[in-house]
mmCIF file of C-alpha atoms in Angstrom:
data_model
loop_
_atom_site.group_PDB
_atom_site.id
_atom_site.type_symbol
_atom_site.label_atom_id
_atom_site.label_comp_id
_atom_site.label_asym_id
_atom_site.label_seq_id
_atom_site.Cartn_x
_atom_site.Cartn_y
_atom_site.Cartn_z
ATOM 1 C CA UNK M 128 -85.577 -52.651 -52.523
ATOM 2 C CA UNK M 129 -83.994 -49.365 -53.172
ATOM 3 C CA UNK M 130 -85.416 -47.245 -56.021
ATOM 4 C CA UNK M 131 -83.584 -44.839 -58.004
ATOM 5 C CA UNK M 132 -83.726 -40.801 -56.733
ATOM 6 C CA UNK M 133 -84.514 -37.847 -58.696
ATOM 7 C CA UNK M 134 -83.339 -34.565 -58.478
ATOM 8 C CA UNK M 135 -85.664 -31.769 -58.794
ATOM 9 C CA UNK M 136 -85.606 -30.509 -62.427
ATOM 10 C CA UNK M 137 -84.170 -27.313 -62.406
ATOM 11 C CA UNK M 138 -81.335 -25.895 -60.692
ATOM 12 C CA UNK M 139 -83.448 -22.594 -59.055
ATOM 13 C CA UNK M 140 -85.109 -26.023 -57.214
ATOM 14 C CA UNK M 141 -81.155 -26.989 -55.876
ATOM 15 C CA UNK M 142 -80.743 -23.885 -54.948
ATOM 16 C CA UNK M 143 -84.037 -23.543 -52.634
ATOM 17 C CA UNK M 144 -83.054 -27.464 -51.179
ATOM 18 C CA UNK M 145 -82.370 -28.442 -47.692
ATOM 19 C CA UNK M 146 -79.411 -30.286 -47.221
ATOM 20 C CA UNK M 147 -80.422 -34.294 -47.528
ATOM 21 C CA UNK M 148 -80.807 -35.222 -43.636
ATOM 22 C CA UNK M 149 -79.322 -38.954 -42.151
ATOM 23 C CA UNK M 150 -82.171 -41.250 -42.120
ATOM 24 C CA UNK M 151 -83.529 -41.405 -38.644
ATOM 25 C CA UNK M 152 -85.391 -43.661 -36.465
ATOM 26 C CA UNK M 153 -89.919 -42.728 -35.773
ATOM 27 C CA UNK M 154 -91.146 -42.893 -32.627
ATOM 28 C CA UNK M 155 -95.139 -42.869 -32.470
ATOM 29 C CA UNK M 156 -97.323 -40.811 -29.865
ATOM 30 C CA UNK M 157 -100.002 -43.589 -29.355
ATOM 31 C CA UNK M 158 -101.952 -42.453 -26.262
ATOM 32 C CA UNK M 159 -101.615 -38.455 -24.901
ATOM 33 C CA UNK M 160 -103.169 -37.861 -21.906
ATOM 34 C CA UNK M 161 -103.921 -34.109 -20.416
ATOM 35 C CA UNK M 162 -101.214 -32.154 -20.897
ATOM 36 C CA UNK M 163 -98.222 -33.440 -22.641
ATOM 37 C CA UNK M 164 -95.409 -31.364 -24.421
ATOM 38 C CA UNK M 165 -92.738 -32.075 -26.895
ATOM 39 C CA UNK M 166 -89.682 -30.117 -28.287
ATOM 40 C CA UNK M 167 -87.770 -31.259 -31.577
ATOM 41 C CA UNK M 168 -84.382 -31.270 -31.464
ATOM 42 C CA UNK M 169 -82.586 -28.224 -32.558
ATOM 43 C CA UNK M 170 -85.376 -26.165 -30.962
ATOM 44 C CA UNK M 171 -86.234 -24.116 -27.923
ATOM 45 C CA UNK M 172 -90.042 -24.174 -27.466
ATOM 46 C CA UNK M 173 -92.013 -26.898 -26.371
ATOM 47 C CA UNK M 174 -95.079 -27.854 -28.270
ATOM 48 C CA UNK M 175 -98.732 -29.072 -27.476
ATOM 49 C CA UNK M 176 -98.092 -33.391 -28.185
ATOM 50 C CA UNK M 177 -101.477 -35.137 -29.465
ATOM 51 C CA UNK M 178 -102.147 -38.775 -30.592
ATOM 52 C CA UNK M 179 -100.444 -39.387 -33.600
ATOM 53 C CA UNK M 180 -97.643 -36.843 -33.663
ATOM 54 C CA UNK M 181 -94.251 -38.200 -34.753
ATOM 55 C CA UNK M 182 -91.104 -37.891 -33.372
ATOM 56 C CA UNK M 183 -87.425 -38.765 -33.895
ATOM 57 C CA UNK M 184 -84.411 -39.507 -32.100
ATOM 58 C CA UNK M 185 -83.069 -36.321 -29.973
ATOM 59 C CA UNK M 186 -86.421 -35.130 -29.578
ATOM 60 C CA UNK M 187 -87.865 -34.900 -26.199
ATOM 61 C CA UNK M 188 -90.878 -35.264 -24.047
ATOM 62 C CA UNK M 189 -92.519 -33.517 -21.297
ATOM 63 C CA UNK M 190 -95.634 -34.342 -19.062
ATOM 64 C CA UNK M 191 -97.270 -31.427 -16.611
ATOM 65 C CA UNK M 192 -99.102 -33.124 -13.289
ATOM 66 C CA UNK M 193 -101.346 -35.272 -14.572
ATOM 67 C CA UNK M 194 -100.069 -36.304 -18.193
ATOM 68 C CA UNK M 195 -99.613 -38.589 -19.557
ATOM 69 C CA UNK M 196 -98.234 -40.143 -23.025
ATOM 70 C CA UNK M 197 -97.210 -43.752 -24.397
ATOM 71 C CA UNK M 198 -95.095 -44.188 -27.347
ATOM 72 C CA UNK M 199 -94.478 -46.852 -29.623
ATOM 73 C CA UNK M 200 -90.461 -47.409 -30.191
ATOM 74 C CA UNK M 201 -89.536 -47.672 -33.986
ATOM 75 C CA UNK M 202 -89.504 -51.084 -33.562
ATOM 76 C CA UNK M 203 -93.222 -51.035 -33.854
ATOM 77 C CA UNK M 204 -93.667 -53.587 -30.753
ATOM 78 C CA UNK M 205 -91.988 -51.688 -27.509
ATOM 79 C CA UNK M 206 -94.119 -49.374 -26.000
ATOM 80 C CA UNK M 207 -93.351 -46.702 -22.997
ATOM 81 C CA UNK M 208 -95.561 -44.629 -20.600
ATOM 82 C CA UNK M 209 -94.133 -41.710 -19.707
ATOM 83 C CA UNK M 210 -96.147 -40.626 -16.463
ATOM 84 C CA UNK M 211 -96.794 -37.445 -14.747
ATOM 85 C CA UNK M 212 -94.285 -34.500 -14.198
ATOM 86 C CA UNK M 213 -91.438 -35.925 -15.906
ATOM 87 C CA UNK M 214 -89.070 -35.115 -19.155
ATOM 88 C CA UNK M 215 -86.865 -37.319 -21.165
ATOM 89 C CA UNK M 216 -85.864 -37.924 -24.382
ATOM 90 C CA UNK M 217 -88.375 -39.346 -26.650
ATOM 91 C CA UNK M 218 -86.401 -43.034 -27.549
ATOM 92 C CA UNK M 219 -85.412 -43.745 -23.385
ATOM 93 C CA UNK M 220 -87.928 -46.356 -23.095
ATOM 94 C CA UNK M 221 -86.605 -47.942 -26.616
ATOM 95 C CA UNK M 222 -84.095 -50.940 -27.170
ATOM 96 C CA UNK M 223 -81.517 -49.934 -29.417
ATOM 97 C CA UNK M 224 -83.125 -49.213 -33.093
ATOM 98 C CA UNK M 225 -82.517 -51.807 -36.191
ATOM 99 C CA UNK M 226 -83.443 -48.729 -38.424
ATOM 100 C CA UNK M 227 -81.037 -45.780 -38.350
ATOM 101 C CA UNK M 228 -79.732 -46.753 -41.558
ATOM 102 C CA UNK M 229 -83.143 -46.704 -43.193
ATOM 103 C CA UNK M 230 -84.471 -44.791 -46.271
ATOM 104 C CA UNK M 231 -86.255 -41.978 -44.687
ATOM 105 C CA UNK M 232 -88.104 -40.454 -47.192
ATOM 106 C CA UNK M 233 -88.988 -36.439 -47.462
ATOM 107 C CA UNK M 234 -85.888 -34.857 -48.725
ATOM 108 C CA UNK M 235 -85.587 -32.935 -51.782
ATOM 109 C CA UNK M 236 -83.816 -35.328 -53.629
ATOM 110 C CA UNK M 237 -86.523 -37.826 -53.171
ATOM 111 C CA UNK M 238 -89.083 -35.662 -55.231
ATOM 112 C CA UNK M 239 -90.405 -37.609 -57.968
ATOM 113 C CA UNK M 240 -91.667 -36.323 -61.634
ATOM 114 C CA UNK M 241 -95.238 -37.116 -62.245
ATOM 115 C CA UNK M 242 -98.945 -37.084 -61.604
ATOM 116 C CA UNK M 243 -99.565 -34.089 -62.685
ATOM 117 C CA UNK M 244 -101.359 -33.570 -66.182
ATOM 118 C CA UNK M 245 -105.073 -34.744 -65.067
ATOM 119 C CA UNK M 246 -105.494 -35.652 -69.377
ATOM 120 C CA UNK M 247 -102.775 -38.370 -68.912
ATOM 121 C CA UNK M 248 -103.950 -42.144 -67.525
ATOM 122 C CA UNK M 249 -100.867 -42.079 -65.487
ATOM 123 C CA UNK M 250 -100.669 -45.152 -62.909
ATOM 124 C CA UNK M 251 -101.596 -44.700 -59.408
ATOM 125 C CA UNK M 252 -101.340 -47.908 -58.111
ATOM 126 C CA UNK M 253 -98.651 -49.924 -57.888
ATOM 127 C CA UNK M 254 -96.058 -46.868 -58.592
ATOM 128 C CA UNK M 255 -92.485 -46.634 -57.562
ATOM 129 C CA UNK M 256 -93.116 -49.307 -54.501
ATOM 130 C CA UNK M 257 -93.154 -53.244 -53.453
ATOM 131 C CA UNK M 258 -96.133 -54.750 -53.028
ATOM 132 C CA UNK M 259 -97.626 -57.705 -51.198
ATOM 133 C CA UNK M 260 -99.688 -59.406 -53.597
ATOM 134 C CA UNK M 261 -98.479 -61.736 -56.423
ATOM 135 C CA UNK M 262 -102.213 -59.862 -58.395
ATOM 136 C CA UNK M 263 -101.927 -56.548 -57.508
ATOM 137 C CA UNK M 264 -104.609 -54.486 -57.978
ATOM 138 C CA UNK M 265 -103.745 -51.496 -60.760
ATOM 139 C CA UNK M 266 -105.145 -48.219 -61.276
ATOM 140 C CA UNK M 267 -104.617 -44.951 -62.841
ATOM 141 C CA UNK M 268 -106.318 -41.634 -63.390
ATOM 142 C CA UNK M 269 -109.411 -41.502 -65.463
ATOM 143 C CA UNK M 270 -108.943 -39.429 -68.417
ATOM 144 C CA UNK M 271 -111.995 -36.987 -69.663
ATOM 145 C CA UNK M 272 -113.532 -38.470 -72.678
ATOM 146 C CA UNK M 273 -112.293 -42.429 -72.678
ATOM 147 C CA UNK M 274 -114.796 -45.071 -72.382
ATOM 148 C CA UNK M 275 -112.164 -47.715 -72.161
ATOM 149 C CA UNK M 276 -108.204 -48.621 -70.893
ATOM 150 C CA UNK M 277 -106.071 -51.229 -72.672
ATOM 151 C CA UNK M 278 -103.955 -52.360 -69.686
ATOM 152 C CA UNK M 279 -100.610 -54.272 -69.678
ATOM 153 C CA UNK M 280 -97.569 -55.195 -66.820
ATOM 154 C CA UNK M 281 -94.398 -55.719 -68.714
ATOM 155 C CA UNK M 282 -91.252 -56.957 -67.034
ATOM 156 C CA UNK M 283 -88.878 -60.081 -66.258
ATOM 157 C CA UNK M 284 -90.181 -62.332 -69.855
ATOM 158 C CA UNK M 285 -94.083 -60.959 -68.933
ATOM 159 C CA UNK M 286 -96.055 -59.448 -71.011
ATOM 160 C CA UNK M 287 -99.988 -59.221 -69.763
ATOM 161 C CA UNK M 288 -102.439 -56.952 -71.493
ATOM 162 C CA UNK M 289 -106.019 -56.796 -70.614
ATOM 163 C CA UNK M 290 -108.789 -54.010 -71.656
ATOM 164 C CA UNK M 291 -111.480 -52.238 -69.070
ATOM 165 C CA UNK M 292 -113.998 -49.595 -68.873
ATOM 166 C CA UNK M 293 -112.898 -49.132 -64.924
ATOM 167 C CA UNK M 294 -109.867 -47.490 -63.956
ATOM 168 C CA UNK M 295 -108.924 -50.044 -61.766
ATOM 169 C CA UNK M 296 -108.585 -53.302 -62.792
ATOM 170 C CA UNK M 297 -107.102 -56.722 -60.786
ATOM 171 C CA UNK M 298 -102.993 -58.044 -62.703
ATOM 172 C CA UNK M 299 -104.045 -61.708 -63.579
ATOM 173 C CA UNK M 300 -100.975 -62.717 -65.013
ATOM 174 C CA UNK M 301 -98.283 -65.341 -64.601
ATOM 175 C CA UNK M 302 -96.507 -65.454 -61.288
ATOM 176 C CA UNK M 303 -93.905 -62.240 -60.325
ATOM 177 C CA UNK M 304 -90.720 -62.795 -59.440
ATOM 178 C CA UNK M 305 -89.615 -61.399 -56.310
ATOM 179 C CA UNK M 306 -87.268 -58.614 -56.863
ATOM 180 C CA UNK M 307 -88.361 -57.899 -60.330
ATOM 181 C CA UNK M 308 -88.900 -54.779 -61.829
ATOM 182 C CA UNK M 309 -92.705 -54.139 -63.262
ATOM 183 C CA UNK M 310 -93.947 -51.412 -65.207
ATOM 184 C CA UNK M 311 -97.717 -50.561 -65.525
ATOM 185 C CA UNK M 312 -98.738 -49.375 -69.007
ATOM 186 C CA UNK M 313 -102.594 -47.613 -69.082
ATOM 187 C CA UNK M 314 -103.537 -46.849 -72.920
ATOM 188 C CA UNK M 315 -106.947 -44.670 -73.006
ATOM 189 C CA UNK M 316 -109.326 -45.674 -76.059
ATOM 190 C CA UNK M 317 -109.148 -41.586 -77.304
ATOM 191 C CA UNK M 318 -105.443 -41.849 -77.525
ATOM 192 C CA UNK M 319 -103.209 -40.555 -74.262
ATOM 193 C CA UNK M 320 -100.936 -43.121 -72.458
ATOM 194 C CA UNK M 321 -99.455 -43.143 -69.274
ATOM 195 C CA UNK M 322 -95.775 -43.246 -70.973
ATOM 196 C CA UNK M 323 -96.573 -39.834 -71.483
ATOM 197 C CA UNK M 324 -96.238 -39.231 -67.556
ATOM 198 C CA UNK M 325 -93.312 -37.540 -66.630
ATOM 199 C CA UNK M 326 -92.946 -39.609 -64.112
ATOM 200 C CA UNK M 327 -93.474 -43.287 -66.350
ATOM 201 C CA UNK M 328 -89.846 -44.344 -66.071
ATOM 202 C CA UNK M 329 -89.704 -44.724 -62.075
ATOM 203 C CA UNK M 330 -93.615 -45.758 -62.178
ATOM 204 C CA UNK M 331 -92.289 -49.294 -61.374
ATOM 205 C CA UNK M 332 -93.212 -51.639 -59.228
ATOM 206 C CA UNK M 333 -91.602 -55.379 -57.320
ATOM 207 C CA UNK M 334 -92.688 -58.174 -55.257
ATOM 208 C CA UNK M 335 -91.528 -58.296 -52.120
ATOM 209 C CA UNK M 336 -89.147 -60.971 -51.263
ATOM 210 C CA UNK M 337 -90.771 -63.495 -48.901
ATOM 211 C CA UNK M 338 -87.993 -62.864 -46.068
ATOM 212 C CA UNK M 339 -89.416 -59.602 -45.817
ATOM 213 C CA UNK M 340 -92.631 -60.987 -45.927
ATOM 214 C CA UNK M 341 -92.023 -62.537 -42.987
ATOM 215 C CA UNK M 342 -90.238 -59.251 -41.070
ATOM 216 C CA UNK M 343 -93.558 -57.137 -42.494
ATOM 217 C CA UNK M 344 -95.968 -59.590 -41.040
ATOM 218 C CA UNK M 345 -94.612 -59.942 -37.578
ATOM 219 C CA UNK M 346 -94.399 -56.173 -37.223
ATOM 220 C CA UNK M 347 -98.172 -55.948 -38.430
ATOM 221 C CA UNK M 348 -99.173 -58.369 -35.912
ATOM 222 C CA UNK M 349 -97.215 -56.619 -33.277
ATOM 223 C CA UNK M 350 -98.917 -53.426 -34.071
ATOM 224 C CA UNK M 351 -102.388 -55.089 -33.700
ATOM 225 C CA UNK M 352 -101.727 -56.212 -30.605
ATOM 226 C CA UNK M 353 -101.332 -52.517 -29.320
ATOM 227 C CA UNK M 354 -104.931 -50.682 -27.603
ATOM 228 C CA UNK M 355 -104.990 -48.148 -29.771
ATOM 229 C CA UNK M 356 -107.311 -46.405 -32.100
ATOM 230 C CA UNK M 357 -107.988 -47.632 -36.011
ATOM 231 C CA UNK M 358 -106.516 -44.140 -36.919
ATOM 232 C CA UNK M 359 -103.202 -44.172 -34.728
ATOM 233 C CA UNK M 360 -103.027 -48.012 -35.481
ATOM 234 C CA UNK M 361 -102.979 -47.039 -39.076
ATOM 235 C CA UNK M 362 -99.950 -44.603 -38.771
ATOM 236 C CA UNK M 363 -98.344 -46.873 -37.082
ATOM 237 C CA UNK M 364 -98.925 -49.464 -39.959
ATOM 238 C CA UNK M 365 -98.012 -46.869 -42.713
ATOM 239 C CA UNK M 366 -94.683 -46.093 -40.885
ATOM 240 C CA UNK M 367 -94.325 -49.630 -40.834
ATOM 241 C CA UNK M 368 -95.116 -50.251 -44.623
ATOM 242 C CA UNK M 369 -92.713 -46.878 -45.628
ATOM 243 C CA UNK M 370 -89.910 -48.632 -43.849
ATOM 244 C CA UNK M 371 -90.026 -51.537 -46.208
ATOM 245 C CA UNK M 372 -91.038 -49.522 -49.146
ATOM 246 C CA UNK M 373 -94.463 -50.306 -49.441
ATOM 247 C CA UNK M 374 -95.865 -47.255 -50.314
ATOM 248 C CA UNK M 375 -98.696 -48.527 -52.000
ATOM 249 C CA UNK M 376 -100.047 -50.393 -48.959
ATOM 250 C CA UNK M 377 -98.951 -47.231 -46.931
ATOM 251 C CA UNK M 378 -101.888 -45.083 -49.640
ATOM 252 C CA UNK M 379 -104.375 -47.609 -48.972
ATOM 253 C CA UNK M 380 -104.198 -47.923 -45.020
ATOM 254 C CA UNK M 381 -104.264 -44.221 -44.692
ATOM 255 C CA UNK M 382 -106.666 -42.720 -47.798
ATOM 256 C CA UNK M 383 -109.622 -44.240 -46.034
ATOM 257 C CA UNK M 384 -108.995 -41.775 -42.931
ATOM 258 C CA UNK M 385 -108.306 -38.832 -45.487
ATOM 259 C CA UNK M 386 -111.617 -39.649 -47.127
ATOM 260 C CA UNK M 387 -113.650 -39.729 -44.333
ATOM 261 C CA UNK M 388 -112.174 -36.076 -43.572
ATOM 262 C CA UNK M 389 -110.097 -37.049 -40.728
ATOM 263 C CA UNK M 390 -108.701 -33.830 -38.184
ATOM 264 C CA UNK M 391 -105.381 -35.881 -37.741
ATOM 265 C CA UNK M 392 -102.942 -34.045 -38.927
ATOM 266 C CA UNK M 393 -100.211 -36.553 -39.311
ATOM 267 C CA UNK M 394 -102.738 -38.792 -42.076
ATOM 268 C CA UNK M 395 -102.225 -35.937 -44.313
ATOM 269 C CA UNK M 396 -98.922 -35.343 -43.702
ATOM 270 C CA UNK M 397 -97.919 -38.946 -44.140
ATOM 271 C CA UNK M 398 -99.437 -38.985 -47.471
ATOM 272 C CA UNK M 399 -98.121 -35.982 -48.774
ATOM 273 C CA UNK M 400 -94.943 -37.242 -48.359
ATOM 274 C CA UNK M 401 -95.102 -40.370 -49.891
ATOM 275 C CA UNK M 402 -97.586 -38.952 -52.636
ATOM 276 C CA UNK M 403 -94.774 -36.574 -53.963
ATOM 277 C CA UNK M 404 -92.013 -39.646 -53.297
ATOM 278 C CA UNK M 405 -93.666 -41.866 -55.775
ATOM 279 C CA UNK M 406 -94.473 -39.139 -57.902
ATOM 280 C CA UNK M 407 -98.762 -38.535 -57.333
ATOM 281 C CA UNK M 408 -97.770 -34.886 -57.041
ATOM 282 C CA UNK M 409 -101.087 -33.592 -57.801
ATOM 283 C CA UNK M 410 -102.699 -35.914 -54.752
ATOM 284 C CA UNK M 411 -99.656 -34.584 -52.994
ATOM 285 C CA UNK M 412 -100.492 -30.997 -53.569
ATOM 286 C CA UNK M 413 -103.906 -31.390 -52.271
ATOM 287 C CA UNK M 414 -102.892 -33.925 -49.058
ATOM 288 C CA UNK M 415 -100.315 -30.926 -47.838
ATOM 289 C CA UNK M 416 -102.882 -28.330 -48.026
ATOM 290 C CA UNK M 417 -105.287 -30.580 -46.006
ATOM 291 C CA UNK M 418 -101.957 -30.885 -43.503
ATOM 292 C CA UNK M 419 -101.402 -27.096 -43.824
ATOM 293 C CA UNK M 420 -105.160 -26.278 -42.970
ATOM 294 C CA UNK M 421 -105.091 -28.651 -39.503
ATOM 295 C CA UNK M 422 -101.851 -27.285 -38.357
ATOM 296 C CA UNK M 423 -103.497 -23.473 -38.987
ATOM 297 C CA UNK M 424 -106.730 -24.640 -37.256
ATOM 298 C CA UNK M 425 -104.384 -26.252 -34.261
ATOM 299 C CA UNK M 426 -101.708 -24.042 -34.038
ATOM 300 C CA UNK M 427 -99.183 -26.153 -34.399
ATOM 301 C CA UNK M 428 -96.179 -24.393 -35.803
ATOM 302 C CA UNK M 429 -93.867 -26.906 -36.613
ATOM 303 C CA UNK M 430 -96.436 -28.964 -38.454
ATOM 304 C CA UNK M 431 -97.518 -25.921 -40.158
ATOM 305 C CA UNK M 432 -93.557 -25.100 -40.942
ATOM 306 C CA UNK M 433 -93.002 -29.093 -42.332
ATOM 307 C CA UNK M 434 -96.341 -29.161 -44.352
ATOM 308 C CA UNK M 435 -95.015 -26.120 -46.233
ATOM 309 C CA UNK M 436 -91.664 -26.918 -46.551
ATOM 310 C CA UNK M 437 -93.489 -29.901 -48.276
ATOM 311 C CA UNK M 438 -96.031 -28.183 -50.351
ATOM 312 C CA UNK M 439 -93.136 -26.292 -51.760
ATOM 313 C CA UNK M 440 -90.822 -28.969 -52.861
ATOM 314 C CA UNK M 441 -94.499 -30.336 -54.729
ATOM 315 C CA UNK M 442 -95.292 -26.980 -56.147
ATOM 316 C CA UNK M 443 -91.428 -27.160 -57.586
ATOM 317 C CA UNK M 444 -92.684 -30.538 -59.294
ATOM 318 C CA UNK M 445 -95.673 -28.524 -60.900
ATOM 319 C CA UNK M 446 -93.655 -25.825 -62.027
ATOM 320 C CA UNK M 447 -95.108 -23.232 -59.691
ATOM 321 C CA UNK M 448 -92.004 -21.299 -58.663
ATOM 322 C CA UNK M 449 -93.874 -18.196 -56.584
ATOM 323 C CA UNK M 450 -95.923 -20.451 -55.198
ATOM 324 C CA UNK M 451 -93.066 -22.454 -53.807
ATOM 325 C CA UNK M 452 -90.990 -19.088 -52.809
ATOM 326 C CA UNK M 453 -94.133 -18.039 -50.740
ATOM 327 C CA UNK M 454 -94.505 -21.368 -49.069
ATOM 328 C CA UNK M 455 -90.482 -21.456 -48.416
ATOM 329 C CA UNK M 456 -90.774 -17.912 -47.046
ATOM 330 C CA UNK M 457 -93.291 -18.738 -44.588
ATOM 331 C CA UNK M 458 -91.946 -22.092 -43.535
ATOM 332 C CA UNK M 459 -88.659 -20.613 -42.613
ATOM 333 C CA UNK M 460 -90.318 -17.690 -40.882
ATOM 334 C CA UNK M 461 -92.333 -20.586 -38.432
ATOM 335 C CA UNK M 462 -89.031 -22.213 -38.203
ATOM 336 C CA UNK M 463 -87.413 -18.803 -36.832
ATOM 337 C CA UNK M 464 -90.772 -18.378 -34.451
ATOM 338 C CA UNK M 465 -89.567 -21.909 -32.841
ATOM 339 C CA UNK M 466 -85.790 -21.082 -32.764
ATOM 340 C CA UNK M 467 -84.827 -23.489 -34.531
ATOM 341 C CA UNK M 468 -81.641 -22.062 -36.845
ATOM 342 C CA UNK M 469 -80.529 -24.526 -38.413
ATOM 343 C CA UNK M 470 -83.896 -25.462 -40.388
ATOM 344 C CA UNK M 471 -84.344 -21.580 -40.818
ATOM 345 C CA UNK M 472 -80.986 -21.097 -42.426
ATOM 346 C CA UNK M 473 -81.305 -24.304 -45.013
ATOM 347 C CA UNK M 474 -84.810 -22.843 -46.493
#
């Protein structure tokens, strides 16, 4: 499953774009050990690595005596130690990857409309992804005032309506069809509806087919067989689930971390991304700034540089030009600290 791109909504966003990038293969820092480095490709400085920090092909590794680091290959089952005093490039250990061709999402033309009037019941969950279950669960954003939702799932001859105080409520329906397009329709008992969302027309949702199925549940149990941590093991899962366009099960392996105010920077991150991809740009605003504040607390410039590249493309969505200017600015000025041209010049 493919969905449908958007392009930002005014030219001024165009002209503040990056270029769209080739989709590229993930590689997974899973276990760092004293001091480990890395250096993206296209730049000159190497970087403090930690648990959890993702990479891509051309990037490269470096160990001092001592280090230590083991990655997990894109293929989310072939791991590599990379042991003391050595460099290399970051996919050596790897087989070939089955996912160059990928949808890699984070470009500017990915940016979805949406999630962001707070009065609006607009649909969280499932939005603009595949899911897993035949009953998904649904929810949407509670709206100031209602004391109850009529809910429906139109689509492929269904029709299912059902009414709740909650704002989450369990689709009970006849059977999906895999492949099918679904559409989540929240009506608030004071009068807004989620068709008023911006973003309503992509807020779709599909079963996955059970071929995939399949492909999704070997990787998971691949994953799980890895000694890692319930945090790293969950970036590795989300990765996973964003490869086969399950963002929704992405949200819900990594929003329990973000919750319990995890330090990891690459939780927010992740979310962020896929927030403002399925059009949550609201929760997308807040899970960059979370990103933003790590990478200031760590240091880290390039995470600092991609969480407000990111922020800015969101604060586009929400109509917040300046903000998005400033954000730009400073992004391409960490860029320019780390050498790295190319990046510098697109923002």
């Amino acid at each position: 499953m493919r969905f449908i791109r958007f392009l930002s909504i005014s030219a001024f966003a165009l002209l503040l774009s990056a270029p769209v990038s080739a989709a590229a293969s993930e590689f997974l820092l899973i276990d760092v050990r004293g001091d480990v480095r890395f250096k993206p490709e296209g730049q000159s400085h190497y970087q403090s690595a930690r648990e959890g920090n993702f990479l891509t092909l051309g990037d490269r590794l470096r160990t001092a005596a001592g280090g230590q680091v083991r990655i997990l290959c894109d293929d989310s089952a072939t791991t590599w130690v990379m042991y003391s005093n050595q460099e290399s490039g970051v996919a050596e250990g790897c087989p070939p990857s089955l996912f160059g061709t990928r949808l890699r999402i984070g470009n500017q033309d990915d940016n979805a409309s949406g999630g962001n009037n707070p009065d609006i019941p607009y649909v969280v969950s499932p939005r603009r992804t595949a899911v897993l279950d035949s009953q998904p669960l649904l929810s949407w954003n509670p709206v100031s005032g209602a004391v109850s939702y009529t809910v429906q799932v139109v689509g492929s001859e269904i029709t299912w309506e059902t009414q709740t105080t909650d704002t989450e409520v369990r689709y009970t329906g006849e059977s999906l069809i895999a492949g099918a397009e679904y559409q989540v329709i929240i009506e608030a008992d004071n009068g807004p509806s989620s068709q008023l969302d911006e973003g309503s027309e992509t807020a779709t949702f599909e079963l996955i087919y059970p071929e995939d199925w399949e492909i999704v549940q070997t990787a998971i149990a691949n994953i799980s067989e890895q000694n890692i941590s319930a945090e790293i093991q969950a970036l590795a899962l989300a990765n996973l689930y964003i490869r086969e366009d399950l963002f929704a099960e992405a949200i819900d392996t990594l929003e329990p971390f973000a919750a319990a105010e995890t330090n990891t920077f690459g939780v927010y991150q992740k979310l962020g991304v896929i927030c403002r991809y399925i059009g949550l740009n609201l929760l997308a605003e807040e899970r960059y700034q979370q990103a933003i504040n790590i990478a200031l607390a760590e240091g880290a410039i390039e995470g600092l540089a991609d969480a407000r590249s990111g922020l800015a493309e969101v604060k586009l969505m929400l109509d917040q030009k300046e903000s998005a200017i400033e954000l730009l600015t400073r992004a391409r000025d960490g860029y320019k600290v780390l050498e790295n041209t190319e990046r510098a010049d697109e923002l």
